[in-house]
Amino acid sequence: MYNFLLLAFLAGVGFALVAAPLGSLVVWRRMAYFGDTLAHASLLGVALGFAFSILPMYFSVAIVCVVVALLLLLLEKQQAIARDSLLGILAHTSLALGIVVIALLPNFRADLYGYLFGDILAVSWQDIIVIYGLAVAVLALLAWNWQKLLAVTVHAELAKVEGISIQRQQLLFVLLLALSIAMAMKVLGVLLITAMLIIPPATARPWSKTPEKMVILALVFAILSVLVGLAASLYLDLPAGPAIVVASSVLFTGSWLSAR
Amino acid sequence: MPNIEIKQLGVKQQGRWILKDISLTIAPGEIVTLVGPNGCGKTTLVRALLGLMPISTGSISLPDDLSIGYMPQACHIDPTLPITVQRFLSLSGMPIDAALNKKLRIQRLLKQPMQVLSGGELQRVLMARALMRKPKLLVLDEPVQGVDVTGQAKLYDLITQARDELGCSVLMVSHDLHIVMAKTDKVICLNQHICCSGTPEAVQKDPAYINLFGTAAEKLAVYTHDHDHDHDGGEHV
């Protein structure tokens, strides 16, 4: 067995574990662009991490993602500009800032391909430990708050009258999302992260009658895409990240066609 | 349990007063119905009372640990979110109440997705979710909207029953100006401020009420229990 393939598979599954519930919430709340925005912002984190190489890259990416997430929560309170416009502004500003910072660094060669697709075939055991450590923490917090998060997603005002703090659940959700994206950035890259958040839950939707079933099916579809994508990469010599995205799109199309 | 007390409440939005100088008391077990033309601030008053929107002036005092059952006017659930009636009810954090579901005739709907319910079915499910919490205050925003006349009668019966069994206060926004539940203790006629209030009989004779709704609504038909009842109160305002 190729060791790098095993590590790539483990990394993909590690992110799929948190992407299934978080991605489902993203889809239900119509926040697909939010994941996208955070993923874009992480380039700025990478650049800043390189500029002030005191902390490991994970931390600088996590900090930038959390700051952008909080900024969005704050900006959302005003009603003059709609959420999707705000997300667009934040996404492109942080991406442009990231590129500007990179240009200012003399020794940093930006690998935009790596930024888009990560480097899933170069995963180290250390990356695996970081991914799974965070995944366990994120899953524990999600499980503990699942009922409340779901109640707020289904009907925020009803949930509030029933005693759930909308703001606290909102904050928890965006923080967990930001941390998960940060942990997966180096390995999976922007495109794969956003694809794995959105596509597997969308694939699971026609086969699900309850929210929980959708999350579990999303996880199954995500793992399947990772397997198929990696196999395609091995046997057809395709780039691994894009192959995983294509595999999950094929599953999505198949799912909706056969559900009709 | 002490009264629910609203004093000199005002709500201002974007420089415009939606509600002004609202003072009212809801006693335990009392049924209060809010009526008024579209845009008069009925829903705003309810939302302010529930803490769903900030108030600009005045105060709202609720008893400590008041459990509230809320039946919102609308419940749009995103089609991407698969959820059955049963799972929706369980989000209240209370165990499924088979007797209540039977009373509301929703036991057959439990396995249905929320998104396929008819208007009347959805109202009954929302009512179940509000009543599951055994509230001390039941707030209903247009509970009979989209329900046929017979269905309305049954819903009104259920509201009265809930009041009798739980001893809860009821605050209701009435969708139909003309029809006010027979068991209503107090009608409040709202148009940014309180035009008049009192028993249904007193309010319909009040000049402020007649002035506000004109000849189209001279009489406030009080719903009574004739199930073949057919209202001919003219146009809806």
CSV table of N, CA and C in Angstrom, one decimal, chain A residues 27-30 79 146-147 150-151 153-164 166 205 208-212 214, chain B residues 47 50-52 68 70 72 74-84 87-88 90-93 111 113 126 129 133:
chain,number,residue,atom,x,y,z
A,27,VAL,N,-25.7,24.5,3.8
A,27,VAL,CA,-26.7,24.4,2.8
A,27,VAL,C,-28.1,24.8,3.3
A,28,TRP,N,-28.5,24.3,4.4
A,28,TRP,CA,-29.8,24.6,5.0
A,28,TRP,C,-30.0,26.1,5.2
A,29,ARG,N,-28.9,26.8,5.6
A,29,ARG,CA,-29.0,28.2,6.0
A,29,ARG,C,-28.7,29.1,4.8
A,30,ARG,N,-28.5,28.5,3.6
A,30,ARG,CA,-28.2,29.2,2.4
A,30,ARG,C,-26.9,30.1,2.6
A,79,GLN,N,-28.7,46.6,8.0
A,79,GLN,CA,-29.6,46.0,7.0
A,79,GLN,C,-29.4,46.6,5.6
A,146,TRP,N,-26.3,20.2,18.8
A,146,TRP,CA,-26.9,19.9,17.6
A,146,TRP,C,-28.4,20.3,17.6
A,147,GLN,N,-29.1,20.0,18.7
A,147,GLN,CA,-30.5,20.2,18.8
A,147,GLN,C,-30.8,21.8,18.7
A,150,LEU,N,-30.0,23.2,15.2
A,150,LEU,CA,-31.0,22.8,14.2
A,150,LEU,C,-32.3,23.6,14.5
A,151,ALA,N,-32.6,23.8,15.7
A,151,ALA,CA,-33.8,24.6,16.1
A,151,ALA,C,-33.7,26.0,15.5
A,153,THR,N,-31.8,26.9,13.0
A,153,THR,CA,-31.8,26.9,11.5
A,153,THR,C,-33.2,26.7,11.0
A,154,VAL,N,-34.1,25.9,11.7
A,154,VAL,CA,-35.4,25.7,11.2
A,154,VAL,C,-36.3,26.9,11.4
A,155,HIS,N,-36.3,27.5,12.5
A,155,HIS,CA,-37.1,28.7,12.8
A,155,HIS,C,-36.5,29.5,13.9
A,156,ALA,N,-35.7,30.5,13.5
A,156,ALA,CA,-34.9,31.2,14.5
A,156,ALA,C,-35.7,31.8,15.6
A,157,GLU,N,-36.8,32.4,15.2
A,157,GLU,CA,-37.6,33.2,16.2
A,157,GLU,C,-38.3,32.2,17.2
A,158,LEU,N,-38.8,31.1,16.6
A,158,LEU,CA,-39.5,30.1,17.5
A,158,LEU,C,-38.5,29.6,18.5
A,159,ALA,N,-37.2,29.3,18.0
A,159,ALA,CA,-36.2,28.9,18.9
A,159,ALA,C,-35.9,29.9,20.0
A,160,LYS,N,-35.9,31.1,19.6
A,160,LYS,CA,-35.5,32.2,20.6
A,160,LYS,C,-36.6,32.3,21.7
A,161,VAL,N,-37.9,32.2,21.2
A,161,VAL,CA,-39.0,32.3,22.2
A,161,VAL,C,-38.9,31.1,23.1
A,162,GLU,N,-38.4,29.9,22.6
A,162,GLU,CA,-38.3,28.7,23.4
A,162,GLU,C,-37.0,28.8,24.3
A,163,GLY,N,-36.3,29.9,24.3
A,163,GLY,CA,-35.2,30.0,25.2
A,163,GLY,C,-33.8,29.8,24.7
A,164,ILE,N,-33.6,29.6,23.4
A,164,ILE,CA,-32.3,29.4,22.8
A,164,ILE,C,-31.7,30.7,22.3
A,166,ILE,N,-30.0,32.8,19.9
A,166,ILE,CA,-29.7,32.8,18.5
A,166,ILE,C,-28.2,33.2,18.3
A,205,ARG,N,-29.4,15.1,-0.2
A,205,ARG,CA,-30.8,15.6,0.0
A,205,ARG,C,-31.9,14.7,-0.5
A,208,SER,N,-33.0,11.8,1.9
A,208,SER,CA,-33.0,12.0,3.3
A,208,SER,C,-34.4,12.5,3.7
A,209,LYS,N,-34.9,11.9,4.8
A,209,LYS,CA,-36.2,12.4,5.4
A,209,LYS,C,-36.0,13.2,6.6
A,210,THR,N,-34.8,13.0,7.3
A,210,THR,CA,-34.5,13.8,8.5
A,210,THR,C,-33.2,14.5,8.3
A,211,PRO,N,-32.9,15.5,9.1
A,211,PRO,CA,-31.7,16.2,9.0
A,211,PRO,C,-30.5,15.3,9.3
A,212,GLU,N,-30.7,14.4,10.3
A,212,GLU,CA,-29.6,13.6,10.7
A,212,GLU,C,-29.2,12.6,9.6
A,214,MET,N,-29.5,13.1,6.5
A,214,MET,CA,-28.8,13.8,5.4
A,214,MET,C,-27.3,14.0,5.8
B,47,ARG,N,-44.2,40.8,18.5
B,47,ARG,CA,-42.7,40.5,18.5
B,47,ARG,C,-42.0,41.3,19.6
B,50,LEU,N,-42.4,39.4,22.8
B,50,LEU,CA,-41.6,38.1,22.8
B,50,LEU,C,-40.1,38.4,22.8
B,51,GLY,N,-39.7,39.7,22.8
B,51,GLY,CA,-38.3,40.0,22.8
B,51,GLY,C,-37.6,39.7,21.5
B,52,LEU,N,-38.4,39.7,20.4
B,52,LEU,CA,-37.8,39.4,19.1
B,52,LEU,C,-37.4,40.7,18.4
B,68,ILE,N,-43.3,30.5,27.4
B,68,ILE,CA,-44.2,31.0,26.4
B,68,ILE,C,-44.3,30.0,25.2
B,70,TYR,N,-45.4,29.9,21.4
B,70,TYR,CA,-45.5,30.9,20.3
B,70,TYR,C,-45.9,30.2,19.0
B,72,PRO,N,-46.0,31.3,15.3
B,72,PRO,CA,-45.7,32.4,14.4
B,72,PRO,C,-46.7,32.4,13.2
B,74,ALA,N,-45.9,32.7,10.1
B,74,ALA,CA,-45.5,31.9,8.9
B,74,ALA,C,-44.4,31.0,9.4
B,75,CYS,N,-44.2,29.9,8.6
B,75,CYS,CA,-43.1,29.0,9.0
B,75,CYS,C,-42.6,28.5,7.7
B,76,HIS,N,-41.6,29.2,7.1
B,76,HIS,CA,-41.0,28.8,5.9
B,76,HIS,C,-39.8,28.0,6.2
B,77,ILE,N,-39.8,26.7,5.8
B,77,ILE,CA,-38.6,25.9,6.0
B,77,ILE,C,-37.9,25.7,4.6
B,78,ASP,N,-36.6,25.9,4.6
B,78,ASP,CA,-35.9,25.8,3.3
B,78,ASP,C,-36.1,24.4,2.7
B,79,PRO,N,-36.4,24.3,1.4
B,79,PRO,CA,-36.6,23.0,0.8
B,79,PRO,C,-35.4,22.0,0.9
B,80,THR,N,-34.2,22.6,1.1
B,80,THR,CA,-33.0,21.7,1.2
B,80,THR,C,-33.0,21.0,2.6
B,81,LEU,N,-33.8,21.5,3.5
B,81,LEU,CA,-33.7,20.9,4.9
B,81,LEU,C,-34.8,19.8,5.1
B,82,PRO,N,-34.4,18.5,5.1
B,82,PRO,CA,-35.4,17.5,5.2
B,82,PRO,C,-35.9,17.4,6.7
B,83,ILE,N,-37.1,17.6,6.9
B,83,ILE,CA,-37.6,17.5,8.3
B,83,ILE,C,-39.0,17.0,8.4
B,84,THR,N,-39.2,16.0,9.2
B,84,THR,CA,-40.6,15.5,9.3
B,84,THR,C,-41.3,16.3,10.4
B,87,ARG,N,-40.0,15.4,13.8
B,87,ARG,CA,-38.7,16.0,14.2
B,87,ARG,C,-38.8,17.4,14.5
B,88,PHE,N,-39.7,18.1,13.7
B,88,PHE,CA,-40.0,19.5,14.0
B,88,PHE,C,-40.5,19.7,15.4
B,90,SER,N,-40.1,17.8,17.9
B,90,SER,CA,-39.1,17.4,18.9
B,90,SER,C,-38.1,18.6,19.2
B,91,LEU,N,-38.0,19.5,18.2
B,91,LEU,CA,-37.1,20.6,18.4
B,91,LEU,C,-37.5,21.5,19.5
B,92,SER,N,-38.8,21.4,20.0
B,92,SER,CA,-39.2,22.2,21.1
B,92,SER,C,-38.5,21.7,22.4
B,93,GLY,N,-37.8,20.6,22.3
B,93,GLY,CA,-37.1,20.1,23.5
B,93,GLY,C,-38.1,19.3,24.5
B,111,LYS,N,-45.1,11.6,10.1
B,111,LYS,CA,-44.0,11.1,9.3
B,111,LYS,C,-43.8,12.0,8.0
B,113,PRO,N,-43.1,15.2,5.5
B,113,PRO,CA,-42.1,16.3,5.5
B,113,PRO,C,-42.9,17.6,5.8
B,126,LEU,N,-48.0,23.9,14.1
B,126,LEU,CA,-47.4,25.0,14.9
B,126,LEU,C,-48.1,25.2,16.2
B,129,ARG,N,-46.7,22.6,18.6
B,129,ARG,CA,-45.4,22.9,19.1
B,129,ARG,C,-45.5,24.0,20.2
B,133,ARG,N,-45.1,22.9,25.2
B,133,ARG,CA,-44.3,23.4,26.3
B,133,ARG,C,-45.2,23.7,27.5
